[in-house]
Amino acid sequence: MAQKTKYIIVLIVTFLGFIAIEIFKPKPTVWVPTYSNADDIPYGGQILYRILPELFPNQKIHDEKFPVLAKHTNQNTDFRQTTYISIANSFTLDSISLNKLLTFVDNGNTVFIAAEDFGSLADTLHFSIDYESVLKKGSSISINFTNPQIKQKKPFRFRMDDAEAFFEDSISTQTQWTILARNNTQKATYIKIKWGNGTFFLNSTPKAFSNYYVISPSNSHFAINALRYLPQQTIYWDEYYQAASFGSGYRTMSKSIQKAGEASYDESPFRYIISQPALRWAYYLTLIGLGLFMIFEAKRRQRIIPIIQTPANTSVVFVKTIGQLYFNKKEHLIIARKKITHLLHFIRDRFYLNTNLIDDDFLEELSHKSGIEVASLQAIFKMIQHINTTDHISEKELILFNNKIEEFHQAVKQ
């Protein structure tokens, strides 16, 4: 009984401690990008939404938390002369929603989407998103419009992390594009694409439309001028694709904090729990209590005999994990040089050759022992020389180099 009382006291003290911390701690600045018209945080969309009536006077502006096309299709609403606006980190559609969106545009309507990931829409419109890699993180990047009437003498400047995405054409032709804005490396960041009787306006810098930049005197006109391309007609501001999803990770888990409990926003009861401070802390404390119970009470009273597992060879798993870590961090040069080290070690062990000096005699001897043509070996070692003397290689160069090494190993095994 005394032991259970001790646990209860610990839980009560922990509960009171969390309450005290929640009451007295300063409210932190939330830097999660929500783009919601209800959020006044730096990456919310409250300010832009409030100036929409000035940009589109005498036009109806609808705030939607439910999929616009699905909702109004079910109501047999016929869209005509309508503009759809969505600003989100990721704009991903299933096949049904994509077909509805394309039909919506084909009927003569307009779609404006600002996102860094366009999902299946990118495949349909034959473009892809890439990211600037030549500039250092933490630096800035400038963007300006191509239209001389709104082009600024001094380009708009954004943090590198907020404007590093740009459009690439996946079919090597830009005849279907009209480029409306470029960054300082001449990459397209705002494009116009005709589709049937309507038009897509696509922007790769959604943060440029957030409170952080719209309120900035030097950057506010970027969002305003970008939206001036849209025709004067009914506006549907869609926030459905900003909604939180367990499958998309923590980065998109807190969208529209103030309105997360509305029935039209999301049917998930967990969203409402997370949106309310009292319910959120009750949920956290419940998890903590269950954790303490499992630690102290749910264990066996008698120690079981441990099962000694056979040591597993995790070397390959470890190497793959480290390689994936470097690849995700875009440290392509480090991966390539480690590949070179491994290749030279393999040549020394397999063919008993000295790799300190790579010359024609070495290549001839390696060709004789491995059965691989000298020309193929010259191509590999030419790439090695390039990698050892450069400060940066692209992802494509890394993949090409890796393929060459794999071909070498496959040829040696045969």
Tab-separated table of C-alpha atoms in Angstrom:
chain	number	residue	atom	x	y	z
A	1	MET	CA	0.000	0.000	0.000
A	2	ALA	CA	2.821	2.370	0.879
A	3	GLN	CA	4.487	1.732	-2.477
A	4	LYS	CA	1.302	2.579	-4.420
A	5	THR	CA	0.868	5.714	-2.334
A	6	LYS	CA	4.377	6.801	-3.331
A	7	TYR	CA	3.527	6.417	-7.017
A	8	ILE	CA	0.322	8.425	-6.602
A	9	ILE	CA	2.249	11.217	-4.894
A	10	VAL	CA	4.797	11.251	-7.747
A	11	LEU	CA	1.995	11.506	-10.313
A	12	ILE	CA	0.304	14.357	-8.398
A	13	VAL	CA	3.559	16.281	-8.048
A	14	THR	CA	4.291	15.756	-11.761
A	15	PHE	CA	0.799	16.934	-12.667
A	16	LEU	CA	1.119	20.078	-10.533
A	17	GLY	CA	4.563	20.731	-11.967
A	18	PHE	CA	3.270	20.611	-15.529
A	19	ILE	CA	0.433	22.965	-14.614
A	20	ALA	CA	2.863	25.431	-13.029
A	21	ILE	CA	5.162	25.324	-16.049
A	22	GLU	CA	2.251	25.837	-18.448
A	23	ILE	CA	0.946	28.807	-16.456
A	24	PHE	CA	4.176	30.692	-15.858
A	25	LYS	CA	6.262	29.938	-18.932
A	26	PRO	CA	6.426	32.653	-21.623
A	27	LYS	CA	4.510	31.921	-24.774
A	28	PRO	CA	7.053	30.811	-27.402
A	29	THR	CA	7.030	31.930	-31.008
A	30	VAL	CA	5.658	29.134	-33.161
A	31	TRP	CA	7.651	28.790	-36.372
A	32	VAL	CA	5.586	25.935	-37.802
A	33	PRO	CA	4.360	26.924	-41.298
A	34	THR	CA	0.556	26.737	-41.237
A	35	TYR	CA	-0.421	29.416	-43.802
A	36	SER	CA	-3.837	29.438	-42.137
A	37	ASN	CA	-5.961	32.580	-42.237
A	38	ALA	CA	-6.619	32.102	-38.502
A	39	ASP	CA	-2.958	32.102	-37.413
A	40	ASP	CA	-0.966	35.238	-36.618
A	41	ILE	CA	2.292	33.309	-36.153
A	42	PRO	CA	5.204	34.140	-38.516
A	43	TYR	CA	4.312	31.461	-41.050
A	44	GLY	CA	0.539	31.841	-40.750
A	45	GLY	CA	-1.631	33.370	-43.473
A	46	GLN	CA	-3.816	35.775	-41.506
A	47	ILE	CA	-2.465	39.015	-43.007
A	48	LEU	CA	-2.656	37.891	-46.634
A	49	TYR	CA	-6.210	36.638	-46.156
A	50	ARG	CA	-7.255	39.986	-44.649
A	51	ILE	CA	-6.014	41.962	-47.658
A	52	LEU	CA	-7.757	39.705	-50.206
A	53	PRO	CA	-10.863	41.983	-50.250
A	54	GLU	CA	-8.593	44.863	-51.294
A	55	LEU	CA	-6.997	42.804	-54.065
A	56	PHE	CA	-10.351	41.412	-55.240
A	57	PRO	CA	-12.936	44.114	-54.489
A	58	ASN	CA	-16.622	43.268	-54.785
A	59	GLN	CA	-15.791	39.560	-55.088
A	60	LYS	CA	-17.023	36.788	-52.791
A	61	ILE	CA	-14.225	35.170	-50.775
A	62	HIS	CA	-14.960	31.715	-49.360
A	63	ASP	CA	-12.890	30.228	-46.539
A	64	GLU	CA	-12.897	26.436	-46.917
A	65	LYS	CA	-11.592	23.797	-44.482
A	66	PHE	CA	-13.103	20.907	-46.465
A	67	PRO	CA	-11.997	19.793	-49.973
A	68	VAL	CA	-13.595	22.482	-52.123
A	69	LEU	CA	-14.173	20.477	-55.287
A	70	ALA	CA	-15.451	17.384	-53.471
A	71	LYS	CA	-17.812	19.363	-51.259
A	72	HIS	CA	-19.363	21.475	-53.969
A	73	THR	CA	-19.441	18.678	-56.514
A	74	ASN	CA	-21.633	16.746	-54.103
A	75	GLN	CA	-23.878	19.798	-53.904
A	76	ASN	CA	-24.015	19.942	-57.704
A	77	THR	CA	-22.477	23.412	-57.682
A	78	ASP	CA	-21.399	24.512	-61.154
A	79	PHE	CA	-18.122	26.415	-61.008
A	80	ARG	CA	-17.836	29.288	-63.447
A	81	GLN	CA	-15.442	32.239	-63.263
A	82	THR	CA	-13.920	31.007	-60.008
A	83	THR	CA	-10.399	31.211	-58.581
A	84	TYR	CA	-9.083	28.506	-56.266
A	85	ILE	CA	-6.196	29.453	-53.926
A	86	SER	CA	-4.158	26.983	-51.869
A	87	ILE	CA	-0.960	27.781	-49.949
A	88	ALA	CA	0.698	24.820	-48.227
A	89	ASN	CA	4.039	23.078	-47.871
A	90	SER	CA	2.706	20.050	-49.737
A	91	PHE	CA	-0.158	19.898	-52.235
A	92	THR	CA	-0.755	16.191	-52.845
A	93	LEU	CA	-3.868	14.779	-54.500
A	94	ASP	CA	-5.235	11.320	-55.074
A	95	SER	CA	-6.271	10.384	-58.610
A	96	ILE	CA	-9.934	11.329	-58.085
A	97	SER	CA	-9.141	14.757	-56.636
A	98	LEU	CA	-6.585	15.390	-59.388
A	99	ASN	CA	-9.162	14.668	-62.108
A	100	LYS	CA	-11.640	17.013	-60.411
A	101	LEU	CA	-9.025	19.753	-60.229
A	102	LEU	CA	-8.087	19.358	-63.906
A	103	THR	CA	-11.761	19.407	-64.907
A	104	PHE	CA	-12.259	22.511	-62.755
A	105	VAL	CA	-9.488	24.334	-64.638
A	106	ASP	CA	-10.534	22.972	-68.032
A	107	ASN	CA	-13.975	24.540	-67.496
A	108	GLY	CA	-12.391	27.997	-67.565
A	109	ASN	CA	-11.495	28.528	-63.917
A	110	THR	CA	-8.211	29.632	-62.353
A	111	VAL	CA	-6.037	27.827	-59.809
A	112	PHE	CA	-3.266	29.410	-57.736
A	113	ILE	CA	-1.098	27.006	-55.714
A	114	ALA	CA	1.990	27.918	-53.696
A	115	ALA	CA	3.812	24.817	-52.432
A	116	GLU	CA	7.180	23.073	-52.355
A	117	ASP	CA	5.673	19.685	-53.256
A	118	PHE	CA	2.955	19.353	-55.905
A	119	GLY	CA	2.601	15.557	-55.849
A	120	SER	CA	0.821	13.998	-58.820
A	121	LEU	CA	-0.031	17.414	-60.276
A	122	ALA	CA	3.658	17.865	-61.136
A	123	ASP	CA	3.656	14.670	-63.186
A	124	THR	CA	0.529	15.708	-65.052
A	125	LEU	CA	1.847	19.171	-65.924
A	126	HIS	CA	5.356	17.838	-66.707
A	127	PHE	CA	7.442	19.676	-64.139
A	128	SER	CA	9.411	18.832	-61.034
A	129	ILE	CA	10.687	20.707	-57.983
A	130	ASP	CA	14.376	21.006	-57.241
A	131	TYR	CA	16.298	22.961	-54.615
A	132	GLU	CA	19.212	25.362	-54.767
A	133	SER	CA	22.369	23.628	-53.590
A	134	VAL	CA	25.100	26.058	-54.644
A	135	LEU	CA	24.245	28.568	-51.921
A	136	LYS	CA	24.976	28.082	-48.256
A	137	LYS	CA	22.195	27.483	-45.775
A	138	GLY	CA	21.412	30.634	-43.822
A	139	SER	CA	22.208	32.922	-46.760
A	140	SER	CA	19.594	34.783	-48.764
A	141	ILE	CA	18.176	34.435	-52.245
A	142	SER	CA	16.497	37.102	-54.351
A	143	ILE	CA	13.440	36.763	-56.580
A	144	ASN	CA	12.004	39.199	-59.094
A	145	PHE	CA	9.157	39.236	-61.575
A	146	THR	CA	9.803	38.978	-65.303
A	147	ASN	CA	7.074	41.455	-66.283
A	148	PRO	CA	8.765	44.881	-66.713
A	149	GLN	CA	5.675	46.634	-65.345
A	150	ILE	CA	5.989	45.053	-61.902
A	151	LYS	CA	9.670	44.113	-61.894
A	152	GLN	CA	11.426	45.787	-58.982
A	153	LYS	CA	14.699	47.660	-59.315
A	154	LYS	CA	15.754	45.976	-56.102
A	155	PRO	CA	14.709	42.285	-56.113
A	156	PHE	CA	12.776	40.762	-53.249
A	157	ARG	CA	15.116	38.973	-50.830
A	158	PHE	CA	14.202	35.861	-48.855
A	159	ARG	CA	16.024	33.570	-46.497
A	160	MET	CA	17.629	30.695	-48.382
A	161	ASP	CA	15.657	28.113	-46.390
A	162	ASP	CA	12.387	29.843	-47.325
A	163	ALA	CA	12.900	30.201	-51.084
A	164	GLU	CA	15.289	27.466	-52.223
A	165	ALA	CA	12.714	25.555	-54.314
A	166	PHE	CA	12.331	26.140	-58.054
A	167	PHE	CA	10.628	24.567	-61.066
A	168	GLU	CA	12.305	22.224	-63.536
A	169	ASP	CA	10.725	21.020	-66.771
A	170	SER	CA	10.590	17.212	-66.808
A	171	ILE	CA	10.191	16.955	-70.600
A	172	SER	CA	12.980	19.371	-71.569
A	173	THR	CA	10.721	21.991	-73.122
A	174	GLN	CA	9.195	25.094	-71.629
A	175	THR	CA	6.830	25.954	-74.455
A	176	GLN	CA	3.878	25.274	-72.176
A	177	TRP	CA	5.213	27.615	-69.497
A	178	THR	CA	5.055	31.332	-68.997
A	179	ILE	CA	7.673	32.210	-66.399
A	180	LEU	CA	6.399	35.009	-64.174
A	181	ALA	CA	9.270	35.181	-61.670
A	182	ARG	CA	12.863	33.953	-61.396
A	183	ASN	CA	15.413	33.776	-58.601
A	184	ASN	CA	18.917	35.211	-58.826
A	185	THR	CA	20.201	31.958	-60.414
A	186	GLN	CA	17.610	32.404	-63.200
A	187	LYS	CA	15.516	29.459	-62.024
A	188	ALA	CA	11.725	29.730	-62.391
A	189	THR	CA	9.842	30.185	-59.096
A	190	TYR	CA	6.472	31.375	-60.423
A	191	ILE	CA	4.948	29.967	-63.603
A	192	LYS	CA	1.712	30.096	-65.569
A	193	ILE	CA	0.389	27.019	-67.378
A	194	LYS	CA	-2.659	26.942	-69.620
A	195	TRP	CA	-4.921	23.905	-69.244
A	196	GLY	CA	-7.961	23.676	-71.469
A	197	ASN	CA	-9.999	26.838	-71.017
A	198	GLY	CA	-8.407	27.695	-67.664
A	199	THR	CA	-5.063	28.524	-66.127
A	200	PHE	CA	-2.726	27.243	-63.421
A	201	PHE	CA	-0.584	29.749	-61.497
A	202	LEU	CA	2.067	27.813	-59.579
A	203	ASN	CA	4.557	29.220	-57.076
A	204	SER	CA	7.389	27.287	-55.404
A	205	THR	CA	7.860	29.658	-52.420
A	206	PRO	CA	4.800	29.343	-50.142
A	207	LYS	CA	6.555	31.075	-47.242
A	208	ALA	CA	6.658	34.273	-49.335
A	209	PHE	CA	2.879	34.490	-48.739
A	210	SER	CA	3.124	34.060	-44.954
A	211	ASN	CA	2.773	36.785	-42.320
A	212	TYR	CA	6.562	36.941	-41.911
A	213	TYR	CA	7.099	38.304	-45.426
A	214	VAL	CA	3.748	39.976	-46.150
A	215	ILE	CA	4.236	42.273	-43.153
A	216	SER	CA	7.803	43.091	-44.196
A	217	PRO	CA	8.000	46.481	-45.982
A	218	SER	CA	10.649	45.191	-48.397
A	219	ASN	CA	8.819	41.964	-49.325
A	220	SER	CA	5.100	42.664	-48.933
A	221	HIS	CA	4.588	43.590	-52.580
A	222	PHE	CA	5.833	40.197	-53.769
A	223	ALA	CA	2.722	38.377	-52.550
A	224	ILE	CA	0.472	41.241	-53.620
A	225	ASN	CA	1.903	41.438	-57.152
A	226	ALA	CA	1.861	37.645	-57.492
A	227	LEU	CA	-1.887	37.580	-56.750
A	228	ARG	CA	-2.556	40.469	-59.118
A	229	TYR	CA	-2.101	38.008	-61.982
A	230	LEU	CA	-5.366	36.354	-60.893
A	231	PRO	CA	-8.597	37.534	-62.517
A	232	GLN	CA	-11.260	39.462	-60.624
A	233	GLN	CA	-13.752	36.721	-59.761
A	234	THR	CA	-15.050	34.601	-56.894
A	235	ILE	CA	-12.260	33.335	-54.603
A	236	TYR	CA	-12.120	29.987	-52.789
A	237	TRP	CA	-9.359	30.028	-50.153
A	238	ASP	CA	-8.737	26.325	-49.462
A	239	GLU	CA	-6.995	25.271	-46.242
A	240	TYR	CA	-7.754	21.567	-46.459
A	241	TYR	CA	-4.268	20.661	-47.705
A	242	GLN	CA	-2.741	22.472	-44.744
A	243	ALA	CA	-4.515	20.063	-42.381
A	244	ALA	CA	-2.471	17.935	-39.979
A	245	SER	CA	-1.797	14.324	-40.865
A	246	PHE	CA	-0.042	11.648	-38.860
A	247	GLY	CA	1.461	10.301	-42.063
A	248	SER	CA	3.146	13.597	-42.975
A	249	GLY	CA	5.140	14.013	-39.762
A	250	TYR	CA	5.468	16.667	-37.113
A	251	ARG	CA	6.266	19.452	-39.586
A	252	THR	CA	2.588	19.553	-40.665
A	253	MET	CA	0.986	18.500	-37.391
A	254	SER	CA	-0.280	21.877	-36.126
A	255	LYS	CA	-2.280	23.637	-38.823
A	256	SER	CA	-4.765	26.378	-37.977
A	257	ILE	CA	-4.532	26.105	-34.216
A	258	GLN	CA	-7.449	28.419	-33.486
A	259	LYS	CA	-9.959	26.650	-35.767
A	260	ALA	CA	-8.783	23.097	-35.445
A	261	GLY	CA	-11.881	22.156	-33.448
A	262	GLU	CA	-14.420	23.168	-36.074
A	263	ALA	CA	-16.415	20.301	-37.551
A	264	SER	CA	-15.725	21.489	-41.099
A	265	TYR	CA	-11.998	21.499	-40.514
A	266	ASP	CA	-11.269	17.839	-39.869
A	267	GLU	CA	-13.173	14.822	-38.621
A	268	SER	CA	-10.268	13.508	-36.567
A	269	PRO	CA	-11.014	13.711	-32.803
A	270	PHE	CA	-7.304	13.690	-32.065
A	271	ARG	CA	-6.893	17.050	-33.841
A	272	TYR	CA	-9.368	18.631	-31.451
A	273	ILE	CA	-7.546	17.139	-28.448
A	274	ILE	CA	-4.228	18.540	-29.656
A	275	SER	CA	-5.746	21.968	-30.367
A	276	GLN	CA	-7.069	22.462	-26.812
A	277	PRO	CA	-4.365	23.115	-24.155
A	278	ALA	CA	-6.282	21.414	-21.317
A	279	LEU	CA	-7.091	18.297	-23.332
A	280	ARG	CA	-3.600	18.224	-24.780
A	281	TRP	CA	-1.956	18.212	-21.333
A	282	ALA	CA	-4.468	15.652	-20.067
A	283	TYR	CA	-3.473	13.435	-22.981
A	284	TYR	CA	0.228	13.898	-22.281
A	285	LEU	CA	-0.177	13.194	-18.562
A	286	THR	CA	-2.170	10.068	-19.339
A	287	LEU	CA	0.683	8.807	-21.479
A	288	ILE	CA	3.188	9.672	-18.749
A	289	GLY	CA	1.071	7.884	-16.138
A	290	LEU	CA	0.788	4.790	-18.307
A	291	GLY	CA	4.510	4.884	-18.857
A	292	LEU	CA	5.252	5.059	-15.131
A	293	PHE	CA	2.794	2.251	-14.467
A	294	MET	CA	4.428	0.045	-17.083
A	295	ILE	CA	7.867	0.768	-15.645
A	296	PHE	CA	7.053	0.087	-11.978
A	297	GLU	CA	3.932	-2.135	-11.893
A	298	ALA	CA	3.576	-4.000	-15.174
A	299	LYS	CA	6.893	-5.825	-14.838
A	300	ARG	CA	7.181	-9.461	-13.692
A	301	ARG	CA	7.576	-10.075	-9.977
A	302	GLN	CA	10.140	-12.781	-10.657
A	303	ARG	CA	13.059	-12.171	-12.929
A	304	ILE	CA	12.849	-14.327	-16.031
A	305	ILE	CA	15.806	-16.145	-17.473
A	306	PRO	CA	17.134	-13.985	-20.277
A	307	ILE	CA	17.354	-15.444	-23.759
A	308	ILE	CA	20.804	-14.936	-25.182
A	309	GLN	CA	20.425	-13.987	-28.794
A	310	THR	CA	23.027	-14.886	-31.380
A	311	PRO	CA	25.004	-11.766	-32.193
A	312	ALA	CA	23.763	-10.347	-35.454
A	313	ASN	CA	26.047	-9.045	-38.141
A	314	THR	CA	24.869	-5.456	-38.393
A	315	SER	CA	27.804	-4.169	-40.399
A	316	VAL	CA	25.845	-3.958	-43.656
A	317	VAL	CA	22.894	-2.282	-41.925
A	318	PHE	CA	25.268	0.187	-40.287
A	319	VAL	CA	26.937	1.056	-43.589
A	320	LYS	CA	23.566	1.536	-45.319
A	321	THR	CA	22.349	3.740	-42.470
A	322	ILE	CA	25.437	5.955	-42.586
A	323	GLY	CA	25.232	6.160	-46.378
A	324	GLN	CA	21.563	7.155	-46.218
A	325	LEU	CA	22.399	9.816	-43.619
A	326	TYR	CA	25.013	11.416	-45.865
A	327	PHE	CA	22.685	11.174	-48.880
A	328	ASN	CA	19.765	12.830	-47.072
A	329	LYS	CA	22.082	15.650	-46.011
A	330	LYS	CA	23.128	16.038	-49.688
A	331	GLU	CA	26.769	15.410	-48.778
A	332	HIS	CA	27.348	13.793	-52.140
A	333	LEU	CA	31.080	14.516	-52.242
A	334	ILE	CA	31.690	12.649	-48.944
A	335	ILE	CA	29.791	9.597	-50.220
A	336	ALA	CA	31.733	9.624	-53.519
A	337	ARG	CA	35.102	9.803	-51.776
A	338	LYS	CA	34.191	6.946	-49.457
A	339	LYS	CA	33.235	4.970	-52.561
A	340	ILE	CA	36.687	5.726	-54.002
A	341	THR	CA	38.404	4.527	-50.826
A	342	HIS	CA	36.416	1.308	-50.856
A	343	LEU	CA	37.146	0.712	-54.581
A	344	LEU	CA	40.899	1.172	-54.189
A	345	HIS	CA	40.905	-1.129	-51.145
A	346	PHE	CA	39.043	-3.757	-53.199
A	347	ILE	CA	41.591	-3.503	-56.050
A	348	ARG	CA	44.513	-3.913	-53.649
A	349	ASP	CA	42.959	-6.965	-51.942
A	350	ARG	CA	41.620	-8.650	-55.081
A	351	PHE	CA	44.346	-7.980	-57.648
A	352	TYR	CA	47.366	-7.239	-55.422
A	353	LEU	CA	48.066	-3.950	-57.153
A	354	ASN	CA	49.602	-0.799	-55.699
A	355	THR	CA	47.079	2.036	-56.019
A	356	ASN	CA	49.420	4.851	-54.983
A	357	LEU	CA	50.199	5.687	-58.608
A	358	ILE	CA	47.452	5.531	-61.222
A	359	ASP	CA	49.092	5.600	-64.637
A	360	ASP	CA	48.831	3.792	-67.968
A	361	ASP	CA	50.875	0.818	-66.713
A	362	PHE	CA	48.560	0.435	-63.740
A	363	LEU	CA	45.449	0.530	-65.951
A	364	GLU	CA	46.946	-2.005	-68.379
A	365	GLU	CA	47.767	-4.411	-65.549
A	366	LEU	CA	44.366	-3.946	-63.908
A	367	SER	CA	42.675	-4.561	-67.269
A	368	HIS	CA	44.706	-7.742	-67.752
A	369	LYS	CA	43.830	-9.106	-64.280
A	370	SER	CA	40.166	-8.047	-64.192
A	371	GLY	CA	39.254	-8.666	-67.840
A	372	ILE	CA	37.780	-5.158	-68.159
A	373	GLU	CA	38.671	-2.967	-71.114
A	374	VAL	CA	41.156	-0.161	-70.537
A	375	ALA	CA	38.707	2.424	-71.882
A	376	SER	CA	36.150	1.527	-69.209
A	377	LEU	CA	38.793	1.735	-66.484
A	378	GLN	CA	39.983	5.098	-67.808
A	379	ALA	CA	36.421	6.439	-67.574
A	380	ILE	CA	36.155	5.355	-63.929
A	381	PHE	CA	39.505	6.819	-62.875
A	382	LYS	CA	38.822	10.020	-64.792
A	383	MET	CA	35.702	10.476	-62.651
A	384	ILE	CA	37.784	9.660	-59.545
A	385	GLN	CA	40.279	12.364	-60.489
A	386	HIS	CA	37.428	14.861	-60.937
A	387	ILE	CA	35.892	13.985	-57.551
A	388	ASN	CA	39.252	14.284	-55.756
A	389	THR	CA	39.865	17.759	-57.190
A	390	THR	CA	36.417	19.359	-56.854
A	391	ASP	CA	34.547	20.860	-53.926
A	392	HIS	CA	31.051	19.782	-54.951
A	393	ILE	CA	29.291	17.194	-57.078
A	394	SER	CA	25.610	16.921	-57.922
A	395	GLU	CA	23.268	14.076	-57.082
A	396	LYS	CA	23.254	13.031	-60.757
A	397	GLU	CA	27.070	12.845	-60.804
A	398	LEU	CA	27.029	10.740	-57.636
A	399	ILE	CA	24.494	8.322	-59.130
A	400	LEU	CA	26.498	8.064	-62.381
A	401	PHE	CA	29.711	7.380	-60.439
A	402	ASN	CA	27.984	4.767	-58.277
A	403	ASN	CA	26.651	3.025	-61.395
A	404	LYS	CA	30.158	2.889	-62.889
A	405	ILE	CA	31.532	1.268	-59.735
A	406	GLU	CA	28.657	-1.242	-59.624
A	407	GLU	CA	29.330	-2.153	-63.265
A	408	PHE	CA	33.004	-2.695	-62.364
A	409	HIS	CA	32.119	-5.040	-59.484
A	410	GLN	CA	29.592	-6.961	-61.603
A	411	ALA	CA	32.156	-7.407	-64.396
A	412	VAL	CA	34.768	-8.676	-61.932
A	413	LYS	CA	32.336	-11.217	-60.435
A	414	GLN	CA	31.441	-12.761	-63.817
